[in-house]
């Protein structure tokens, strides 16, 4: 009886003044194998540090497994930064040209109606209100349509004379313009929503003659009184061409052969 009470009091005192199990970090070796148990009796078991390192080395050297690579500080320090690619002189020379006013193409001449419009507004005071501007626009358009051909002729002649000079200056500009400058100029125009500048004479003037079908289609469209779009006109011309007999098609075949022989003779490909 006395011995039992004494043991129970000792166990209560140990529990009261000892640390909880999760705070107990001190291990007492119980066997020569390196196993240890916590100060308070528990089922927690841990390997000694030496045993853990030996087990990891054995796992790394197991057959069929590649040894783990360890990062070496000296190798990382020895790595040199990648050298930047040096641009060749040809790449350095490709500099985008700066577009100036002198590089722009010559402006087209004002149309006959624009010239009449300028004269009409020069004889009247300037209006500031939107209502007056709209009324004047309607009035000037009505007066232009009311003019006779002889009254319009001075404006038309001035336009044609300036257009002849403009066509020559434009062709000279296309002959002398640098292709890189023209490309950059068209990029800027496309960014602003404008049409690109195209050379109207970029194709050779002495083209190959049209095929028999296109010769027939050109005559077919001239004989049509109804205004048709390109897809609809092509569809109708194709139906009419298929409806022709071989005798009717022979006229266009002979015409194509004669024009093709003449073209080959001019270009030395006969």
PDB file of C-alpha atoms in Angstrom:
ATOM      1  CA  UNK A   1       0.000   0.000   0.000  1.00  0.00           C
ATOM      2  CA  UNK A   2       2.660   2.487   0.987  1.00  0.00           C
ATOM      3  CA  UNK A   3       4.852   1.616  -1.952  1.00  0.00           C
ATOM      4  CA  UNK A   4       1.990   2.075  -4.415  1.00  0.00           C
ATOM      5  CA  UNK A   5       1.082   5.529  -3.056  1.00  0.00           C
ATOM      6  CA  UNK A   6       4.705   6.635  -3.196  1.00  0.00           C
ATOM      7  CA  UNK A   7       5.065   5.623  -6.845  1.00  0.00           C
ATOM      8  CA  UNK A   8       1.854   7.452  -7.818  1.00  0.00           C
ATOM      9  CA  UNK A   9       3.035  10.672  -6.091  1.00  0.00           C
ATOM     10  CA  UNK A  10       6.419  10.487  -7.843  1.00  0.00           C
ATOM     11  CA  UNK A  11       4.784  10.042 -11.235  1.00  0.00           C
ATOM     12  CA  UNK A  12       2.456  13.025 -10.614  1.00  0.00           C
ATOM     13  CA  UNK A  13       5.419  15.211  -9.615  1.00  0.00           C
ATOM     14  CA  UNK A  14       7.327  14.222 -12.752  1.00  0.00           C
ATOM     15  CA  UNK A  15       4.392  15.105 -14.950  1.00  0.00           C
ATOM     16  CA  UNK A  16       3.903  18.439 -13.202  1.00  0.00           C
ATOM     17  CA  UNK A  17       7.481  19.741 -13.377  1.00  0.00           C
ATOM     18  CA  UNK A  18       8.630  18.173 -16.653  1.00  0.00           C
ATOM     19  CA  UNK A  19       8.319  19.837 -20.126  1.00  0.00           C
ATOM     20  CA  UNK A  20       5.659  18.724 -22.598  1.00  0.00           C
ATOM     21  CA  UNK A  21       6.535  15.978 -25.041  1.00  0.00           C
ATOM     22  CA  UNK A  22       6.707  18.270 -28.112  1.00  0.00           C
ATOM     23  CA  UNK A  23       9.237  20.553 -26.321  1.00  0.00           C
ATOM     24  CA  UNK A  24      11.526  17.743 -25.252  1.00  0.00           C
ATOM     25  CA  UNK A  25      14.574  17.909 -27.557  1.00  0.00           C
ATOM     26  CA  UNK A  26      17.036  16.034 -25.370  1.00  0.00           C
ATOM     27  CA  UNK A  27      17.624  12.398 -26.306  1.00  0.00           C
ATOM     28  CA  UNK A  28      19.164   9.728 -24.098  1.00  0.00           C
ATOM     29  CA  UNK A  29      20.840   6.816 -25.907  1.00  0.00           C
ATOM     30  CA  UNK A  30      19.277   3.482 -24.859  1.00  0.00           C
ATOM     31  CA  UNK A  31      21.182   1.079 -27.146  1.00  0.00           C
ATOM     32  CA  UNK A  32      24.538   0.905 -28.946  1.00  0.00           C
ATOM     33  CA  UNK A  33      22.743   1.039 -32.334  1.00  0.00           C
ATOM     34  CA  UNK A  34      22.370   4.807 -32.056  1.00  0.00           C
ATOM     35  CA  UNK A  35      18.647   4.783 -31.309  1.00  0.00           C
ATOM     36  CA  UNK A  36      17.367   7.263 -28.726  1.00  0.00           C
ATOM     37  CA  UNK A  37      14.143   8.017 -26.928  1.00  0.00           C
ATOM     38  CA  UNK A  38      12.876  11.274 -25.462  1.00  0.00           C
ATOM     39  CA  UNK A  39      13.185  12.194 -21.810  1.00  0.00           C
ATOM     40  CA  UNK A  40       9.515  11.400 -21.316  1.00  0.00           C
ATOM     41  CA  UNK A  41       8.649   7.939 -22.391  1.00  0.00           C
ATOM     42  CA  UNK A  42       7.113   8.139 -25.862  1.00  0.00           C
ATOM     43  CA  UNK A  43       7.044   6.263 -29.133  1.00  0.00           C
ATOM     44  CA  UNK A  44       9.175   8.906 -30.905  1.00  0.00           C
ATOM     45  CA  UNK A  45      12.366   7.433 -32.375  1.00  0.00           C
ATOM     46  CA  UNK A  46      15.078   9.284 -34.321  1.00  0.00           C
ATOM     47  CA  UNK A  47      18.256   8.195 -36.041  1.00  0.00           C
ATOM     48  CA  UNK A  48      21.571   9.612 -34.981  1.00  0.00           C
ATOM     49  CA  UNK A  49      23.144  12.107 -37.409  1.00  0.00           C
ATOM     50  CA  UNK A  50      25.929   9.720 -38.450  1.00  0.00           C
ATOM     51  CA  UNK A  51      23.452   6.945 -39.262  1.00  0.00           C
ATOM     52  CA  UNK A  52      21.321   9.313 -41.396  1.00  0.00           C
ATOM     53  CA  UNK A  53      24.310  10.428 -43.504  1.00  0.00           C
ATOM     54  CA  UNK A  54      25.343   6.802 -44.074  1.00  0.00           C
ATOM     55  CA  UNK A  55      21.811   5.910 -45.207  1.00  0.00           C
ATOM     56  CA  UNK A  56      21.682   8.804 -47.694  1.00  0.00           C
ATOM     57  CA  UNK A  57      25.066   7.768 -49.200  1.00  0.00           C
ATOM     58  CA  UNK A  58      23.798   4.204 -49.615  1.00  0.00           C
ATOM     59  CA  UNK A  59      20.635   5.420 -51.357  1.00  0.00           C
ATOM     60  CA  UNK A  60      22.656   7.544 -53.760  1.00  0.00           C
ATOM     61  CA  UNK A  61      24.948   4.630 -54.635  1.00  0.00           C
ATOM     62  CA  UNK A  62      22.086   2.161 -55.140  1.00  0.00           C
ATOM     63  CA  UNK A  63      22.116   0.365 -58.547  1.00  0.00           C
ATOM     64  CA  UNK A  64      19.924   1.945 -61.221  1.00  0.00           C
ATOM     65  CA  UNK A  65      20.015   5.387 -59.641  1.00  0.00           C
ATOM     66  CA  UNK A  66      22.169   8.227 -60.826  1.00  0.00           C
ATOM     67  CA  UNK A  67      24.145  10.036 -58.158  1.00  0.00           C
ATOM     68  CA  UNK A  68      22.717  13.385 -57.234  1.00  0.00           C
ATOM     69  CA  UNK A  69      24.698  16.332 -58.480  1.00  0.00           C
ATOM     70  CA  UNK A  70      25.682  18.829 -55.872  1.00  0.00           C
ATOM     71  CA  UNK A  71      26.129  22.457 -56.721  1.00  0.00           C
ATOM     72  CA  UNK A  72      29.632  23.666 -56.397  1.00  0.00           C
ATOM     73  CA  UNK A  73      30.083  27.256 -55.332  1.00  0.00           C
ATOM     74  CA  UNK A  74      33.367  27.565 -57.198  1.00  0.00           C
ATOM     75  CA  UNK A  75      31.764  26.423 -60.489  1.00  0.00           C
ATOM     76  CA  UNK A  76      28.974  28.983 -60.176  1.00  0.00           C
ATOM     77  CA  UNK A  77      31.478  31.693 -59.499  1.00  0.00           C
ATOM     78  CA  UNK A  78      33.570  30.591 -62.457  1.00  0.00           C
ATOM     79  CA  UNK A  79      30.662  31.081 -64.877  1.00  0.00           C
ATOM     80  CA  UNK A  80      31.138  34.128 -67.010  1.00  0.00           C
ATOM     81  CA  UNK A  81      28.249  36.238 -68.341  1.00  0.00           C
ATOM     82  CA  UNK A  82      27.307  35.684 -71.962  1.00  0.00           C
ATOM     83  CA  UNK A  83      29.008  38.088 -74.278  1.00  0.00           C
ATOM     84  CA  UNK A  84      26.675  40.320 -76.285  1.00  0.00           C
ATOM     85  CA  UNK A  85      26.490  39.697 -80.010  1.00  0.00           C
ATOM     86  CA  UNK A  86      28.337  42.331 -81.903  1.00  0.00           C
ATOM     87  CA  UNK A  87      26.415  43.747 -84.824  1.00  0.00           C
ATOM     88  CA  UNK A  88      28.114  43.697 -88.175  1.00  0.00           C
ATOM     89  CA  UNK A  89      28.933  46.970 -89.949  1.00  0.00           C
ATOM     90  CA  UNK A  90      26.200  46.206 -92.499  1.00  0.00           C
ATOM     91  CA  UNK A  91      23.598  45.983 -89.710  1.00  0.00           C
ATOM     92  CA  UNK A  92      24.844  49.192 -88.131  1.00  0.00           C
ATOM     93  CA  UNK A  93      24.565  50.976 -91.460  1.00  0.00           C
ATOM     94  CA  UNK A  94      20.839  50.158 -91.769  1.00  0.00           C
ATOM     95  CA  UNK A  95      19.528  53.326 -90.214  1.00  0.00           C
ATOM     96  CA  UNK A  96      15.944  54.367 -90.852  1.00  0.00           C
ATOM     97  CA  UNK A  97      15.860  57.564 -92.900  1.00  0.00           C
ATOM     98  CA  UNK A  98      14.247  60.637 -91.435  1.00  0.00           C
ATOM     99  CA  UNK A  99      11.365  61.741 -93.650  1.00  0.00           C
ATOM    100  CA  UNK A 100      11.594  65.427 -94.551  1.00  0.00           C
ATOM    101  CA  UNK A 101       9.408  67.678 -96.678  1.00  0.00           C
ATOM    102  CA  UNK A 102      11.857  67.444 -99.591  1.00  0.00           C
ATOM    103  CA  UNK A 103      11.368  63.661 -99.757  1.00  0.00           C
ATOM    104  CA  UNK A 104       7.580  63.864-100.185  1.00  0.00           C
ATOM    105  CA  UNK A 105       6.082  63.395-103.657  1.00  0.00           C
ATOM    106  CA  UNK A 106       4.744  66.430-105.546  1.00  0.00           C
ATOM    107  CA  UNK A 107       1.155  67.263-104.588  1.00  0.00           C
ATOM    108  CA  UNK A 108      -1.544  66.689-107.221  1.00  0.00           C
ATOM    109  CA  UNK A 109      -3.187  69.729-108.806  1.00  0.00           C
ATOM    110  CA  UNK A 110      -6.539  71.043-107.651  1.00  0.00           C
ATOM    111  CA  UNK A 111      -9.525  69.785-109.621  1.00  0.00           C
ATOM    112  CA  UNK A 112     -11.760  72.011-111.726  1.00  0.00           C
ATOM    113  CA  UNK A 113     -14.447  72.032-109.046  1.00  0.00           C
ATOM    114  CA  UNK A 114     -11.897  72.948-106.342  1.00  0.00           C
ATOM    115  CA  UNK A 115     -10.764  75.929-108.423  1.00  0.00           C
ATOM    116  CA  UNK A 116     -14.352  77.108-108.865  1.00  0.00           C
ATOM    117  CA  UNK A 117     -14.904  76.612-105.132  1.00  0.00           C
ATOM    118  CA  UNK A 118     -11.911  78.791-104.302  1.00  0.00           C
ATOM    119  CA  UNK A 119     -13.129  81.610-106.582  1.00  0.00           C
ATOM    120  CA  UNK A 120     -16.643  81.387-105.203  1.00  0.00           C
ATOM    121  CA  UNK A 121     -15.530  81.708-101.544  1.00  0.00           C
ATOM    122  CA  UNK A 122     -13.052  84.507-102.337  1.00  0.00           C
ATOM    123  CA  UNK A 123     -15.946  86.748-103.428  1.00  0.00           C
ATOM    124  CA  UNK A 124     -17.918  86.255-100.205  1.00  0.00           C
ATOM    125  CA  UNK A 125     -17.211  86.999 -96.520  1.00  0.00           C
ATOM    126  CA  UNK A 126     -16.088  84.138 -94.334  1.00  0.00           C
ATOM    127  CA  UNK A 127     -18.778  82.494 -92.213  1.00  0.00           C
ATOM    128  CA  UNK A 128     -18.148  81.168 -88.725  1.00  0.00           C
ATOM    129  CA  UNK A 129     -21.374  79.398 -87.782  1.00  0.00           C
ATOM    130  CA  UNK A 130     -21.855  75.754 -88.878  1.00  0.00           C
ATOM    131  CA  UNK A 131     -25.304  76.573 -90.236  1.00  0.00           C
ATOM    132  CA  UNK A 132     -23.966  79.222 -92.617  1.00  0.00           C
ATOM    133  CA  UNK A 133     -21.127  76.925 -93.741  1.00  0.00           C
ATOM    134  CA  UNK A 134     -23.600  74.158 -94.598  1.00  0.00           C
ATOM    135  CA  UNK A 135     -25.836  76.570 -96.492  1.00  0.00           C
ATOM    136  CA  UNK A 136     -22.910  77.950 -98.496  1.00  0.00           C
ATOM    137  CA  UNK A 137     -21.729  74.448 -99.404  1.00  0.00           C
ATOM    138  CA  UNK A 138     -25.144  73.650-100.852  1.00  0.00           C
ATOM    139  CA  UNK A 139     -25.245  76.964-102.738  1.00  0.00           C
ATOM    140  CA  UNK A 140     -21.812  76.555-104.343  1.00  0.00           C
ATOM    141  CA  UNK A 141     -22.603  72.982-105.428  1.00  0.00           C
ATOM    142  CA  UNK A 142     -25.881  74.120-106.988  1.00  0.00           C
ATOM    143  CA  UNK A 143     -24.109  76.922-108.892  1.00  0.00           C
ATOM    144  CA  UNK A 144     -21.458  74.525-110.191  1.00  0.00           C
ATOM    145  CA  UNK A 145     -24.082  72.149-111.562  1.00  0.00           C
ATOM    146  CA  UNK A 146     -25.902  75.093-113.154  1.00  0.00           C
ATOM    147  CA  UNK A 147     -22.807  76.136-115.169  1.00  0.00           C
ATOM    148  CA  UNK A 148     -22.636  75.315-118.852  1.00  0.00           C
ATOM    149  CA  UNK A 149     -19.722  73.458-120.470  1.00  0.00           C
ATOM    150  CA  UNK A 150     -18.257  76.691-121.835  1.00  0.00           C
ATOM    151  CA  UNK A 151     -18.370  78.280-118.363  1.00  0.00           C
ATOM    152  CA  UNK A 152     -16.616  75.262-116.823  1.00  0.00           C
ATOM    153  CA  UNK A 153     -14.003  75.071-119.540  1.00  0.00           C
ATOM    154  CA  UNK A 154     -11.504  77.621-118.048  1.00  0.00           C
ATOM    155  CA  UNK A 155     -11.324  75.632-114.805  1.00  0.00           C
ATOM    156  CA  UNK A 156     -10.951  72.336-116.711  1.00  0.00           C
ATOM    157  CA  UNK A 157      -8.162  73.689-118.948  1.00  0.00           C
ATOM    158  CA  UNK A 158      -6.178  75.007-115.980  1.00  0.00           C
ATOM    159  CA  UNK A 159      -6.494  71.624-114.289  1.00  0.00           C
ATOM    160  CA  UNK A 160      -5.332  69.689-117.378  1.00  0.00           C
ATOM    161  CA  UNK A 161      -2.327  71.978-117.906  1.00  0.00           C
ATOM    162  CA  UNK A 162      -1.167  71.542-114.308  1.00  0.00           C
ATOM    163  CA  UNK A 163      -1.827  67.805-114.415  1.00  0.00           C
ATOM    164  CA  UNK A 164       0.575  67.334-117.336  1.00  0.00           C
ATOM    165  CA  UNK A 165       3.335  68.989-115.329  1.00  0.00           C
ATOM    166  CA  UNK A 166       2.366  66.976-112.257  1.00  0.00           C
ATOM    167  CA  UNK A 167       2.573  63.635-114.103  1.00  0.00           C
ATOM    168  CA  UNK A 168       6.120  64.395-115.284  1.00  0.00           C
ATOM    169  CA  UNK A 169       7.273  65.536-111.834  1.00  0.00           C
ATOM    170  CA  UNK A 170       5.696  62.498-110.185  1.00  0.00           C
ATOM    171  CA  UNK A 171       7.466  60.091-112.538  1.00  0.00           C
ATOM    172  CA  UNK A 172      10.788  61.826-111.908  1.00  0.00           C
ATOM    173  CA  UNK A 173      10.170  61.492-108.181  1.00  0.00           C
ATOM    174  CA  UNK A 174       9.517  57.740-108.511  1.00  0.00           C
ATOM    175  CA  UNK A 175      12.675  57.307-110.621  1.00  0.00           C
ATOM    176  CA  UNK A 176      14.894  59.079-108.073  1.00  0.00           C
ATOM    177  CA  UNK A 177      13.344  58.043-104.745  1.00  0.00           C
ATOM    178  CA  UNK A 178      15.256  55.546-102.596  1.00  0.00           C
ATOM    179  CA  UNK A 179      13.245  52.293-102.090  1.00  0.00           C
ATOM    180  CA  UNK A 180      14.022  52.327 -98.350  1.00  0.00           C
ATOM    181  CA  UNK A 181      12.735  55.890 -98.050  1.00  0.00           C
ATOM    182  CA  UNK A 182       9.581  54.998-100.011  1.00  0.00           C
ATOM    183  CA  UNK A 183       8.993  52.007 -97.724  1.00  0.00           C
ATOM    184  CA  UNK A 184       9.297  54.121 -94.572  1.00  0.00           C
ATOM    185  CA  UNK A 185       7.051  56.784 -96.088  1.00  0.00           C
ATOM    186  CA  UNK A 186       4.352  54.206 -96.866  1.00  0.00           C
ATOM    187  CA  UNK A 187       4.620  52.804 -93.323  1.00  0.00           C
ATOM    188  CA  UNK A 188       3.960  56.247 -91.894  1.00  0.00           C
ATOM    189  CA  UNK A 189       0.997  56.764 -94.229  1.00  0.00           C
ATOM    190  CA  UNK A 190      -0.476  53.368 -93.337  1.00  0.00           C
ATOM    191  CA  UNK A 191      -0.139  54.200 -89.624  1.00  0.00           C
ATOM    192  CA  UNK A 192      -2.146  57.387 -90.233  1.00  0.00           C
ATOM    193  CA  UNK A 193      -4.821  55.519 -92.206  1.00  0.00           C
ATOM    194  CA  UNK A 194      -3.780  56.897 -95.601  1.00  0.00           C
ATOM    195  CA  UNK A 195      -3.256  55.033 -98.866  1.00  0.00           C
ATOM    196  CA  UNK A 196       0.224  53.948 -99.834  1.00  0.00           C
ATOM    197  CA  UNK A 197       2.052  55.686-102.669  1.00  0.00           C
ATOM    198  CA  UNK A 198       2.250  53.420-105.725  1.00  0.00           C
ATOM    199  CA  UNK A 199       4.014  54.026-109.001  1.00  0.00           C
ATOM    200  CA  UNK A 200       1.345  53.909-111.724  1.00  0.00           C
ATOM    201  CA  UNK A 201       3.983  52.933-114.293  1.00  0.00           C
ATOM    202  CA  UNK A 202       5.552  50.133-112.259  1.00  0.00           C
ATOM    203  CA  UNK A 203       4.423  47.595-114.871  1.00  0.00           C
ATOM    204  CA  UNK A 204       5.992  47.482-118.345  1.00  0.00           C
ATOM    205  CA  UNK A 205       4.030  49.289-121.022  1.00  0.00           C
ATOM    206  CA  UNK A 206       4.454  46.464-123.537  1.00  0.00           C
ATOM    207  CA  UNK A 207       2.487  43.772-121.735  1.00  0.00           C
ATOM    208  CA  UNK A 208       1.473  40.422-123.073  1.00  0.00           C
ATOM    209  CA  UNK A 209      -1.789  40.488-125.049  1.00  0.00           C
ATOM    210  CA  UNK A 210      -5.026  39.376-123.436  1.00  0.00           C
ATOM    211  CA  UNK A 211      -6.195  35.787-123.743  1.00  0.00           C
ATOM    212  CA  UNK A 212      -9.161  34.940-126.009  1.00  0.00           C
ATOM    213  CA  UNK A 213     -11.597  34.920-123.071  1.00  0.00           C
ATOM    214  CA  UNK A 214     -10.471  38.333-121.759  1.00  0.00           C
ATOM    215  CA  UNK A 215     -10.709  39.781-125.280  1.00  0.00           C
ATOM    216  CA  UNK A 216     -14.284  38.565-125.412  1.00  0.00           C
ATOM    217  CA  UNK A 217     -15.016  39.789-121.874  1.00  0.00           C
ATOM    218  CA  UNK A 218     -13.778  43.304-122.743  1.00  0.00           C
ATOM    219  CA  UNK A 219     -16.129  43.491-125.732  1.00  0.00           C
ATOM    220  CA  UNK A 220     -18.958  41.979-123.690  1.00  0.00           C
ATOM    221  CA  UNK A 221     -18.663  44.658-120.987  1.00  0.00           C
ATOM    222  CA  UNK A 222     -18.633  47.462-123.574  1.00  0.00           C
ATOM    223  CA  UNK A 223     -21.926  46.228-124.959  1.00  0.00           C
ATOM    224  CA  UNK A 224     -23.651  46.202-121.546  1.00  0.00           C
ATOM    225  CA  UNK A 225     -25.807  49.210-120.712  1.00  0.00           C
ATOM    226  CA  UNK A 226     -26.340  48.127-117.099  1.00  0.00           C
ATOM    227  CA  UNK A 227     -23.641  49.066-114.584  1.00  0.00           C
ATOM    228  CA  UNK A 228     -22.307  45.860-113.055  1.00  0.00           C
ATOM    229  CA  UNK A 229     -19.679  45.129-110.475  1.00  0.00           C
ATOM    230  CA  UNK A 230     -16.535  43.211-111.356  1.00  0.00           C
ATOM    231  CA  UNK A 231     -17.696  39.843-109.894  1.00  0.00           C
ATOM    232  CA  UNK A 232     -21.116  39.997-111.525  1.00  0.00           C
ATOM    233  CA  UNK A 233     -19.723  41.145-114.886  1.00  0.00           C
ATOM    234  CA  UNK A 234     -17.151  38.337-114.834  1.00  0.00           C
ATOM    235  CA  UNK A 235     -19.820  35.753-114.030  1.00  0.00           C
ATOM    236  CA  UNK A 236     -22.067  36.883-116.892  1.00  0.00           C
ATOM    237  CA  UNK A 237     -19.156  37.069-119.332  1.00  0.00           C
ATOM    238  CA  UNK A 238     -18.175  33.501-118.414  1.00  0.00           C
ATOM    239  CA  UNK A 239     -21.702  32.249-119.064  1.00  0.00           C
ATOM    240  CA  UNK A 240     -21.809  34.055-122.432  1.00  0.00           C
ATOM    241  CA  UNK A 241     -18.372  32.685-123.396  1.00  0.00           C
ATOM    242  CA  UNK A 242     -19.414  29.098-122.667  1.00  0.00           C
ATOM    243  CA  UNK A 243     -22.545  29.592-124.740  1.00  0.00           C
ATOM    244  CA  UNK A 244     -20.524  30.534-127.865  1.00  0.00           C
ATOM    245  CA  UNK A 245     -19.901  27.983-130.583  1.00  0.00           C
ATOM    246  CA  UNK A 246     -16.426  27.038-131.775  1.00  0.00           C
ATOM    247  CA  UNK A 247     -16.885  29.164-134.901  1.00  0.00           C
ATOM    248  CA  UNK A 248     -17.743  32.239-132.835  1.00  0.00           C
ATOM    249  CA  UNK A 249     -14.766  31.652-130.518  1.00  0.00           C
ATOM    250  CA  UNK A 250     -12.376  31.305-133.465  1.00  0.00           C
ATOM    251  CA  UNK A 251     -12.435  35.071-134.074  1.00  0.00           C
ATOM    252  CA  UNK A 252     -10.941  35.740-130.605  1.00  0.00           C
ATOM    253  CA  UNK A 253      -8.486  32.838-130.921  1.00  0.00           C
ATOM    254  CA  UNK A 254      -7.108  34.223-134.207  1.00  0.00           C
ATOM    255  CA  UNK A 255      -6.888  37.716-132.765  1.00  0.00           C
ATOM    256  CA  UNK A 256      -4.959  36.449-129.755  1.00  0.00           C
ATOM    257  CA  UNK A 257      -2.542  34.486-131.964  1.00  0.00           C
ATOM    258  CA  UNK A 258      -1.806  37.523-134.180  1.00  0.00           C
ATOM    259  CA  UNK A 259      -1.225  39.831-131.192  1.00  0.00           C
ATOM    260  CA  UNK A 260       0.949  37.248-129.443  1.00  0.00           C
ATOM    261  CA  UNK A 261       3.134  36.787-132.547  1.00  0.00           C
ATOM    262  CA  UNK A 262       3.590  40.553-132.826  1.00  0.00           C
ATOM    263  CA  UNK A 263       4.507  40.823-129.127  1.00  0.00           C
ATOM    264  CA  UNK A 264       7.092  38.056-129.415  1.00  0.00           C
ATOM    265  CA  UNK A 265       8.621  39.722-132.441  1.00  0.00           C
ATOM    266  CA  UNK A 266       8.956  43.042-130.595  1.00  0.00           C
ATOM    267  CA  UNK A 267      10.555  41.441-127.530  1.00  0.00           C
ATOM    268  CA  UNK A 268      12.832  39.053-129.428  1.00  0.00           C
ATOM    269  CA  UNK A 269      11.223  35.880-128.083  1.00  0.00           C
ATOM    270  CA  UNK A 270       9.874  34.584-131.398  1.00  0.00           C
TER     271      UNK A 270
END
